[in-house]
Amino acid sequence: MGMMRGDEYRDSLRRLKPEIYYLAEKIASVADHPAFMPHVNAAALTYDMARAPEFEELLTTTSHLDGKKINFFTHIHHSTHDLIRKVKALRALGQHTASCFARCVGHDAMNAIFSITYDIDQKNGTDYHPRFINLLREVQAKDLFLSGAMTDAKGDRRLSPSQQPDPDQYVHVVEKKKDGIVVRGAKTHITGAVNAHGHLVMPTTAMKEADTDFAVCFYVPVDAPGVIHVFGRQTNDDRKCSGCLIDQGNAEFGIVGGEALLVFEDVFVPWEHVFMCGEHDFAFELVERFATAHRQNYGGCKAGLSDVLIGAIYGLNETQGTAGAAHIKDKIVEMVHLAETLYCCSIACSCQGYQLPAGNFIADPLLANVTKLNVTRNVYEIARLAQDMAGGMLATLPSEADWRDSVVGKYVDKYLKTSAEVPAETRMRLLRLIEGMTCGTALVESMHGAGSPQAQKIMIMRRANLEHKKRLARNLAKIGE
Amino acid sequence: MALKYCGSCNPLINLSQIGHDLLTAIEKEDDLVFVSPESTDINTLVILCGCARACGNLIETRARAKRSIVVAGETIDMTPVAEINISGTLTEKLRKVK
Ligand SMILES: Cc1cc2nc3c(=O)[nH]c(=O)nc-3n(C[C@H](O)[C@H](O)[C@H](O)COP(=O)(O)OP(=O)(O)OC[C@H]3O[C@@H](n4cnc5c(N)ncnc54)[C@H](O)[C@@H]3O)c2cc1C
């Protein structure tokens, strides 16, 4: 084995037999079903770009375990240079997919679990870390794509896991056996779950002693018995058909990562794949490390997506004859400024990263949270500016079928044309790309993916160092002298 | 000779196109042979970087070859060269050093 190509990744999915449902249909092969193909294509690009000479410096690296060349998405970061490289790799992938390529979530989970298992072992004398290293060796050797499954269903948000009337609202241990544990519950919104090889499952919140059964972290293959995937709907997903290639906007890579409800119906997990079982005092630290790693990313991938969106709207303005107008130039500059601000944030939190006891590196948590909080705002503003410049046709554009129709096609073509040199089709394609990137599901991902804004504010408050700021002010105001 | 890219995160010049043009031009040259950048026998290494940050221009990368030429955005070895002329100028330089 070794680093896979995109087509080898697709074949590897075909060999698996996961239980996946979409629109009440059991899916035989995600690699060959139109609803999933764009997401499979986006993940496949993380394999193909790693093998392309132009990108290999970003997307491949050397394993710290055995010195072999590996895909960067299976790497444990061992320097701030690695952290910066991740952000740059995400930007490059964002530029070439204009979508989510899903592999970063499991990558961030690997880095968080690598460090937390070491810390638990140091305190409790357990052997979670060597178990995780064994899994990591397999992931690196086979170039596996793992999802990162943290978000529980959560039931009544006011109640802790152990207070829920239905304990299954949080994934928990229902039985401990000699050879492993049995888990039940569900993780929601899991990116790439249906086209991953397996899942890394983590607790979603801080826990107390009463929540011991919920403090569980483990790995399961995607087709383990009792693991059920229910794929989520996306805006305009009924356009994923052969007659709607233009209407899809980005038919090759789709929008966001393809998320699923991931159900664990009494799933057996052997001890070798259990990395936390009852250590409730480490749950919060694991959540924070995963969240930091994941929030670090967003100024990378979203800058890459914004590069495409800015290119699309600039091109559309040229076709519509508005590109030279002063207010259009100003809005384009504002889009660039907002996108590069996000990139600055991701680069900054990476530069300020530091080493954990396990030896791996984590981004600066305060700055990583600032990054993601900015994403919940800037991406919406970038989309608003694009929609402003695109015009109302973004919402009312006739279908590809009508444009091709023998009766009305000539009218659609004639009235969509904005200049003699540019075909109406160019305008249609740009409008659809912009529609897919700025309407519906794509935007919600920027709001809630890696945590809602309040989650970032809580972390920012924890690390704001307000006492230091107060001291600075008191000193200069000469208070109490 | 060999070609090594910086990683292409957000290039200011079309690196793939320049690399492709260079390969095509070199194929026509009798005494210039492309080898892998991992090879231990590189005469000249062209390091193609998308911007002035020049992430690919590392000591350990340069050490793989007897000499290197560094493209960093619209510069070759720190001398300004318009994007359109980069592959041509590189071919000229390679002819001279072969
Ligand atoms: C496209 C997409 C991809 C995602 N991918 C992944 C993934 O791969 N892996 C993964 O683990 N997760 C993933 N997520 C989940 C994401 O982390 C969650 O959506 C996010 O943490 C918010 O949780 P929630 O959706 O349950 O919303 P809720 O928690 O219900 O939040 C809704 C609102 O209620 C507020 N709220 C929640 N609880 C409380 C409370 N106790 N008191 C006061 N206010 C509260 C929140 O601040 C928010 O404003 C993804 C989400 C999206 C949209």
XYZ file of C-alpha atoms and ligand atoms in Angstrom:
632
model
C 0.000 0.000 0.000
C 1.019 3.657 0.269
C -0.426 6.902 -0.961
C -3.578 6.296 -3.000
C -4.632 7.970 -6.242
C -8.154 9.324 -6.612
C -9.315 6.336 -8.655
C -7.831 3.936 -6.089
C -9.734 5.802 -3.382
C -12.975 5.372 -5.369
C -12.255 1.654 -5.765
C -11.522 1.358 -2.053
C -14.998 2.770 -1.347
C -16.548 0.236 -3.728
C -15.006 -2.602 -1.685
C -16.732 -1.407 1.513
C -20.335 -2.209 2.423
C -21.555 0.680 4.624
C -25.231 1.065 5.508
C -26.256 4.368 3.878
C -29.745 5.754 3.277
C -30.812 8.708 1.166
C -34.394 9.635 0.239
C -35.513 6.330 1.795
C -33.265 4.352 -0.543
C -30.443 2.082 0.624
C -27.374 3.129 -1.359
C -25.385 0.351 -3.049
C -22.273 2.369 -3.955
C -21.518 5.966 -2.949
C -18.751 6.151 -5.522
C -21.280 5.589 -8.303
C -24.429 7.375 -7.094
C -25.101 10.916 -8.457
C -26.049 12.289 -5.032
C -22.654 11.408 -3.586
C -20.322 11.628 -6.571
C -19.435 15.343 -6.170
C -18.363 14.706 -2.557
C -16.400 11.621 -3.583
C -14.740 13.693 -6.333
C -13.754 16.427 -3.861
C -12.195 13.916 -1.462
C -10.542 12.138 -4.417
C -8.776 15.401 -5.256
C -6.988 15.279 -1.866
C -5.412 12.067 -3.199
C -4.747 13.216 -6.767
C -3.339 16.638 -5.872
C -0.935 14.994 -3.407
C 0.541 13.115 -6.349
C 0.731 16.126 -8.663
C 4.229 17.740 -8.734
C 2.730 21.237 -8.358
C 1.098 20.395 -5.033
C 3.150 17.618 -3.491
C 5.188 20.029 -1.360
C 1.967 20.986 0.416
C 0.037 17.740 0.334
C 2.667 15.161 1.150
C 5.053 14.872 4.046
C 7.187 12.402 5.977
C 5.616 10.234 8.660
C 7.124 10.840 12.085
C 6.403 7.162 12.806
C 8.357 5.424 10.046
C 9.906 8.135 7.845
C 7.794 7.137 4.840
C 6.165 9.586 2.427
C 2.493 10.064 3.382
C -0.510 12.150 2.418
C -0.557 15.302 4.560
C -4.100 14.468 5.733
C -2.719 11.538 7.752
C 0.089 13.553 9.372
C 0.610 14.554 12.987
C 1.872 18.146 13.065
C 5.345 18.437 14.515
C 6.118 22.131 13.956
C 4.453 25.469 13.319
C 5.650 24.987 9.744
C 3.323 21.950 9.538
C 0.443 24.054 10.885
C 1.067 26.781 8.304
C 1.356 24.177 5.567
C -2.060 22.799 6.487
C -3.640 26.231 5.985
C -1.916 26.652 2.620
C -2.925 23.151 1.516
C -6.548 23.902 2.428
C -6.458 27.130 0.428
C -5.071 25.307 -2.618
C -7.729 22.595 -2.339
C -10.443 25.220 -1.841
C -9.308 26.969 -5.015
C -9.590 23.760 -7.022
C -12.864 22.391 -5.598
C -14.804 25.533 -4.547
C -16.330 23.095 -2.106
C -15.515 21.097 1.019
C -13.171 18.161 0.507
C -14.013 16.758 3.947
C -10.686 15.229 4.884
C -9.589 17.915 7.336
C -12.110 16.938 10.036
C -10.700 13.460 10.612
C -7.176 14.867 10.263
C -7.871 17.331 13.073
C -9.460 14.553 15.142
C -6.298 12.457 14.691
C -4.117 15.296 15.957
C -6.379 15.956 18.944
C -6.666 12.272 19.920
C -2.914 11.736 19.451
C -2.236 14.344 22.130
C -5.072 13.602 24.550
C -4.385 9.845 24.685
C -0.806 10.650 25.679
C -2.020 12.954 28.468
C -4.521 10.381 29.793
C -1.851 7.672 29.803
C 0.564 9.949 31.666
C -1.997 10.576 34.391
C -3.704 7.192 34.635
C -1.185 4.646 33.345
C -3.575 3.527 30.596
C -2.434 2.407 27.140
C -4.640 4.544 24.886
C -1.719 6.305 23.173
C 0.025 3.148 21.847
C -3.396 1.883 20.708
C -3.944 5.097 18.797
C -0.446 4.932 17.297
C -1.320 1.467 15.957
C -4.401 2.880 14.232
C -2.393 5.843 12.945
C 0.165 3.492 11.392
C -2.673 1.758 9.515
C -4.224 5.089 8.449
C -0.876 6.332 7.113
C 0.081 3.066 5.423
C -3.302 2.692 3.679
C -3.892 6.448 3.184
C -7.308 6.198 4.846
C -9.860 8.993 5.023
C -11.500 9.167 8.467
C -14.410 11.375 9.416
C -14.283 13.351 12.673
C -17.533 12.740 14.541
C -17.987 15.010 17.533
C -21.421 16.678 17.453
C -24.032 14.654 19.340
C -27.772 14.927 18.772
C -27.821 16.667 22.208
C -31.580 16.515 22.878
C -32.616 19.310 25.274
C -29.699 21.745 25.093
C -30.200 22.838 28.756
C -29.430 19.348 30.069
C -26.088 17.587 30.438
C -25.620 14.165 28.810
C -26.548 12.239 31.987
C -29.600 14.459 32.617
C -31.239 13.747 29.244
C -34.514 11.771 29.498
C -33.220 9.765 26.523
C -29.553 8.905 27.168
C -29.038 8.085 23.473
C -29.012 11.829 22.706
C -25.279 11.584 23.472
C -23.166 8.653 22.293
C -22.466 6.469 25.323
C -21.175 3.114 26.481
C -24.025 0.660 27.094
C -21.878 -2.362 27.899
C -18.259 -3.121 28.731
C -17.030 -6.551 27.676
C -13.766 -8.409 28.027
C -12.841 -7.693 24.418
C -14.401 -4.259 23.919
C -17.330 -1.909 24.476
C -20.828 -1.548 23.021
C -21.881 2.021 22.143
C -25.221 3.619 21.292
C -26.342 7.097 20.190
C -25.802 9.298 17.140
C -23.506 11.996 15.809
C -25.112 14.658 13.633
C -23.940 16.628 10.554
C -20.886 14.407 9.996
C -18.934 15.664 6.999
C -17.759 13.010 4.558
C -19.199 10.235 6.746
C -20.622 8.325 3.780
C -17.432 8.441 1.715
C -14.898 7.939 4.505
C -13.247 4.621 5.344
C -14.011 4.961 9.044
C -15.049 7.301 11.840
C -13.150 8.834 14.743
C -15.782 9.443 17.399
C -15.210 11.968 20.211
C -17.278 13.462 23.049
C -18.862 16.801 22.204
C -18.784 18.710 25.480
C -17.203 19.095 28.905
C -18.298 16.319 31.242
C -18.701 15.675 34.975
C -18.492 12.438 36.957
C -22.174 11.687 36.314
C -21.395 11.734 32.567
C -18.711 9.040 32.791
C -20.455 6.695 30.330
C -20.576 9.500 27.764
C -16.843 10.253 27.947
C -15.962 7.887 25.132
C -13.671 8.183 22.138
C -13.188 5.427 19.574
C -12.686 4.381 15.955
C -15.102 2.319 13.862
C -14.845 1.255 10.225
C -17.591 2.810 8.093
C -19.183 -0.611 7.542
C -19.050 -1.925 11.119
C -22.328 -3.675 12.057
C -24.840 -1.238 13.594
C -23.280 1.901 12.048
C -26.058 3.543 10.021
C -25.686 6.663 7.850
C -28.638 8.854 6.864
C -27.438 11.381 4.288
C -28.647 14.978 4.622
C -30.422 17.009 1.976
C -28.747 20.085 0.515
C -30.092 23.156 -1.229
C -31.057 22.240 -4.823
C -29.866 18.634 -4.459
C -32.600 17.496 -6.889
C -30.479 19.149 -9.603
C -27.931 16.340 -9.263
C -29.038 14.704 -12.497
C -27.527 14.379 -15.948
C -29.788 16.997 -17.598
C -28.862 19.640 -15.015
C -25.107 19.960 -15.288
C -25.161 23.751 -15.737
C -27.948 24.126 -13.158
C -25.757 22.469 -10.522
C -23.185 25.252 -10.795
C -20.329 23.066 -9.586
C -21.364 19.656 -10.871
C -17.937 18.137 -10.301
C -17.481 18.999 -6.612
C -20.895 20.145 -5.353
C -21.398 22.229 -2.227
C -20.091 21.563 1.274
C -18.873 18.143 2.262
C -21.950 15.920 2.155
C -23.116 15.516 5.746
C -24.868 12.570 7.377
C -26.650 11.570 10.556
C -24.406 8.853 11.933
C -26.278 6.354 14.111
C -24.615 3.836 16.421
C -27.128 1.093 17.131
C -25.358 -1.026 19.745
C -22.052 -1.038 17.903
C -19.248 -3.238 19.222
C -15.843 -1.538 19.411
C -12.798 -3.698 20.283
C -10.541 -2.282 23.024
C -7.764 -1.700 20.518
C -9.950 1.001 18.962
C -11.046 2.653 22.233
C -9.104 5.824 23.113
C -11.090 7.176 26.052
C -13.587 5.316 28.176
C -14.873 7.102 31.242
C -12.113 9.741 31.658
C -14.669 12.551 31.908
C -11.998 14.962 33.192
C -10.294 14.857 29.761
C -13.435 15.368 27.654
C -13.272 19.168 27.636
C -9.570 19.218 26.748
C -10.213 16.881 23.815
C -13.086 19.063 22.604
C -10.932 22.189 22.859
C -7.974 20.656 21.024
C -10.151 19.326 18.211
C -12.051 22.630 17.994
C -8.794 24.600 17.893
C -7.354 22.426 15.120
C -10.581 22.654 13.125
C -11.225 26.369 13.645
C -7.625 27.029 12.555
C -8.546 25.688 9.110
C -11.377 27.929 8.098
C -9.337 30.914 6.905
C -7.499 28.501 4.611
C -10.311 26.685 2.836
C -12.698 29.665 2.882
C -10.016 31.925 1.387
C -9.616 29.351 -1.392
C -13.366 29.230 -1.994
C -13.515 33.018 -1.911
C -10.785 33.165 -4.561
C -13.105 31.214 -6.873
C -16.158 33.274 -5.929
C -14.297 36.553 -6.498
C -13.120 35.232 -9.877
C -16.678 34.213 -10.775
C -18.262 37.535 -9.868
C -15.464 39.529 -11.510
C -15.933 37.476 -14.676
C -19.696 37.938 -14.493
C -19.280 41.701 -14.120
C -17.129 41.687 -17.224
C -19.784 39.800 -19.186
C -22.491 42.160 -17.885
C -20.505 45.314 -18.723
C -20.238 46.512 -15.125
C -16.645 45.564 -14.284
C -15.311 49.090 -14.832
C -17.783 50.820 -12.502
C -16.189 52.399 -9.422
C -18.588 50.784 -6.933
C -17.996 47.329 -8.485
C -14.230 47.712 -8.151
C -14.719 48.836 -4.570
C -16.872 45.782 -3.796
C -14.364 43.422 -5.391
C -11.615 44.986 -3.279
C -13.794 44.562 -0.195
C -14.303 40.855 -1.025
C -10.547 40.379 -1.382
C -9.951 42.231 1.877
C -12.465 40.077 3.757
C -11.074 36.834 2.317
C -7.444 37.757 3.008
C -8.404 38.796 6.554
C -9.578 35.227 7.132
C -6.359 33.889 5.643
C -4.318 36.205 7.904
C -6.160 34.801 10.925
C -5.420 31.184 9.991
C -1.771 31.921 9.257
C -1.411 33.889 12.496
C -2.873 31.198 14.765
C -0.600 28.658 13.034
C 2.534 30.801 13.495
C 1.645 31.188 17.179
C 1.147 27.440 17.611
C 2.970 25.470 20.297
C 4.012 21.992 21.309
C 1.905 19.689 23.487
C 3.317 17.058 25.879
C 2.813 14.326 23.248
C 5.232 16.218 20.980
C 2.744 17.394 18.385
C 1.827 21.021 17.694
C -1.469 22.840 18.103
C -2.470 26.278 16.800
C -2.966 29.126 19.267
C -6.491 28.455 20.623
C -7.471 32.115 21.129
C -6.461 33.091 17.600
C -7.998 29.941 16.095
C -11.334 30.842 17.685
C -11.010 34.417 16.444
C -10.426 32.942 12.959
C -13.631 30.908 12.997
C -15.702 33.712 14.519
C -14.590 35.965 11.654
C -15.595 33.232 9.207
C -19.163 33.280 10.577
C -19.294 36.951 9.518
C -16.899 37.559 6.618
C -18.137 34.673 4.469
C -21.696 36.016 4.714
C -20.527 39.511 3.786
C -18.479 38.128 0.886
C -21.594 36.273 -0.317
C -23.755 39.402 0.140
C -21.385 41.449 -2.018
C -21.344 38.729 -4.701
C -25.154 38.605 -4.712
C -25.330 42.404 -4.929
C -23.091 42.465 -8.018
C -24.670 39.382 -9.650
C -28.131 40.928 -9.972
C -31.531 39.314 -9.532
C -30.885 36.761 -12.263
C -29.075 34.832 -9.530
C -32.512 33.942 -8.163
C -34.602 33.813 -11.345
C -32.379 32.262 -14.016
C -34.312 29.835 -16.257
C -33.230 26.202 -16.301
C -30.656 24.599 -18.554
C -33.512 22.481 -19.993
C -35.418 25.628 -21.065
C -32.269 27.144 -22.544
C -31.809 23.975 -24.609
C -35.538 23.719 -25.471
C -36.502 23.946 -29.164
C -39.422 26.310 -28.459
C -38.322 28.724 -25.712
C -34.535 28.196 -25.853
C -34.047 31.021 -28.365
C -35.765 33.488 -26.014
C -33.759 32.398 -22.993
C -30.559 32.711 -24.981
C -31.483 36.092 -26.508
C -32.552 37.740 -23.259
C -29.673 36.372 -21.238
C -27.111 37.727 -23.637
C -25.396 40.855 -22.341
C -22.823 41.491 -25.059
C -22.157 40.287 -28.584
C -18.845 38.653 -27.691
C -19.955 36.569 -24.713
C -22.352 33.640 -25.133
C -25.370 33.518 -22.808
C -24.107 30.153 -21.632
C -21.055 31.814 -20.008
C -23.313 34.075 -17.987
C -25.534 31.136 -17.014
C -22.586 29.048 -15.853
C -21.118 31.865 -13.754
C -24.496 32.674 -12.193
C -25.079 29.044 -11.232
C -21.606 28.728 -9.720
C -22.229 31.861 -7.648
C -25.700 30.618 -6.666
C -24.307 27.329 -5.370
C -21.582 29.078 -3.381
C -23.715 31.800 -1.785
C -27.203 30.393 -1.268
C -28.371 27.980 1.405
C -26.319 25.047 2.640
C -22.928 26.509 1.657
C -23.395 29.507 3.950
C -24.732 27.550 6.944
C -21.508 25.575 6.946
C -19.592 28.794 7.641
C -21.916 29.594 10.535
C -22.106 26.233 12.340
C -19.314 24.018 10.954
C -16.588 23.700 13.664
C -19.067 25.188 16.119
C -21.591 28.020 16.288
C -20.383 31.590 17.025
C -21.238 31.319 20.711
C -18.917 28.327 21.060
C -16.059 30.515 19.791
C -17.057 33.370 22.110
C -16.991 31.053 25.118
C -13.455 29.950 24.191
C -12.369 33.550 23.512
C -13.709 34.617 26.914
C -11.822 31.792 28.631
C -8.554 32.885 27.033
C -9.095 36.641 26.905
C -6.713 37.256 29.844
C -8.907 40.067 31.153
C -7.034 40.388 34.447
C -3.861 41.239 32.525
C -5.738 43.837 30.486
C -7.204 45.296 33.697
C -3.728 45.496 35.226
C -2.435 47.354 32.171
C -5.219 49.903 32.453
C -4.813 50.302 36.226
C -1.079 50.885 35.849
C -1.493 53.597 33.260
C -4.400 55.215 35.101
C -2.190 55.215 38.219
C -4.933 53.525 40.275
C -3.985 52.573 43.849
C -0.535 54.180 43.799
C 17.828 19.000 -14.860
C 14.831 18.746 -12.549
C 11.789 20.820 -11.666
C 10.465 21.353 -8.160
C 7.307 23.297 -7.283
C 6.789 25.286 -4.082
C 3.352 23.744 -3.372
C 1.179 26.213 -5.332
C -1.064 27.430 -2.467
C -2.011 30.760 -4.042
C 0.351 31.405 -6.972
C 0.595 34.865 -8.543
C 1.734 33.257 -11.799
C 0.380 30.196 -13.631
C 2.900 27.683 -12.312
C 1.402 24.625 -14.015
C 1.466 26.385 -17.386
C 5.063 27.575 -16.930
C 6.136 24.084 -15.837
C 4.356 22.552 -18.819
C 5.875 25.055 -21.279
C 9.325 24.433 -19.852
C 8.980 20.661 -20.140
C 7.826 20.999 -23.749
C 10.735 23.303 -24.610
C 13.305 21.062 -22.911
C 12.058 17.975 -24.738
C 13.222 19.624 -27.952
C 16.753 20.192 -26.591
C 19.239 17.450 -27.414
C 21.493 17.639 -24.360
C 18.943 18.488 -21.673
C 17.242 15.641 -19.806
C 14.542 15.935 -17.188
C 15.000 13.816 -14.064
C 12.933 13.516 -10.886
C 13.589 16.183 -8.227
C 14.257 13.242 -5.865
C 17.166 12.113 -8.095
C 20.700 12.200 -6.682
C 22.200 13.315 -9.989
C 20.768 16.734 -10.798
C 22.815 19.280 -12.635
C 20.366 22.170 -12.510
C 17.234 22.338 -10.376
C 14.550 24.814 -11.369
C 12.511 25.752 -8.286
C 9.165 27.149 -9.373
C 7.533 29.306 -6.684
C 4.251 31.173 -7.108
C 5.203 34.299 -5.171
C 8.064 36.213 -3.573
C 7.688 34.163 -0.383
C 9.435 31.367 -2.390
C 8.458 28.483 -0.074
C 10.178 25.989 -2.368
C 13.556 27.727 -2.099
C 14.921 25.682 0.808
C 18.566 24.913 1.567
C 17.837 21.171 1.605
C 16.071 21.406 -1.765
C 18.885 23.391 -3.352
C 21.413 20.908 -1.929
C 20.004 18.210 -4.214
C 21.554 19.829 -7.300
C 24.849 21.326 -8.438
C 23.065 24.610 -9.112
C 19.543 25.943 -8.912
C 17.447 28.580 -10.602
C 14.671 30.071 -8.479
C 11.490 31.473 -9.986
C 9.533 33.465 -7.396
C 6.458 35.109 -8.895
C 7.558 37.356 -11.728
C 11.274 37.044 -10.948
C 14.046 34.629 -11.884
C 16.922 34.601 -9.405
C 15.537 37.885 -8.091
C 15.587 39.615 -11.484
C 12.163 40.787 -12.709
C 10.812 38.741 -15.647
C 7.269 39.117 -17.002
C 5.187 35.952 -16.591
C 4.890 35.450 -20.334
C 8.702 35.334 -20.668
C 9.492 33.058 -17.723
C 9.604 29.677 -19.483
C 11.564 31.158 -22.428
C 14.106 32.823 -20.128
C 14.455 29.599 -18.147
C 15.116 27.605 -21.326
C 17.787 30.128 -22.335
C 19.438 29.907 -18.922
C 19.387 26.108 -19.026
C 20.974 26.086 -22.469
C 23.779 28.259 -21.124
C 24.537 26.129 -18.054
C 24.203 22.669 -19.639
C -22.132 21.776 7.011
C -21.776 21.318 8.385
C -20.767 20.376 8.551
C -20.453 19.887 9.816
N -19.507 18.897 9.950
C -19.288 18.331 11.159
C -18.381 17.228 11.314
O -17.765 16.769 10.344
N -18.188 16.696 12.541
C -18.847 17.159 13.638
O -18.642 16.629 14.729
N -19.733 18.195 13.528
C -19.962 18.777 12.330
N -20.852 19.835 12.209
C -21.610 20.201 13.386
C -21.312 21.564 13.990
O -20.162 21.514 14.782
C -22.580 21.948 14.771
O -23.572 22.271 13.832
C -22.363 23.077 15.747
O -21.503 22.685 16.780
C -23.708 23.528 16.343
O -24.397 22.455 16.918
P -25.893 22.164 16.494
O -25.968 22.121 15.034
O -26.350 20.993 17.259
O -26.721 23.449 16.919
P -27.207 23.839 18.359
O -26.249 23.366 19.394
O -28.622 23.435 18.526
O -27.094 25.416 18.292
C -28.122 26.246 17.773
C -28.067 27.577 18.549
O -28.388 27.330 19.907
C -27.366 27.838 20.763
N -27.237 26.912 21.888
C -26.938 25.585 21.838
N -26.898 25.060 23.075
C -27.163 26.057 23.926
C -27.263 26.143 25.350
N -27.063 25.089 26.106
N -27.552 27.344 25.879
C -27.740 28.436 25.099
N -27.666 28.420 23.752
C -27.379 27.243 23.173
C -26.115 27.875 19.885
O -25.175 28.812 20.345
C -26.695 28.235 18.542
O -26.841 29.621 18.446
C -21.154 20.367 10.952
C -22.152 21.335 10.792
C -22.475 21.798 9.527
C -23.577 22.813 9.395
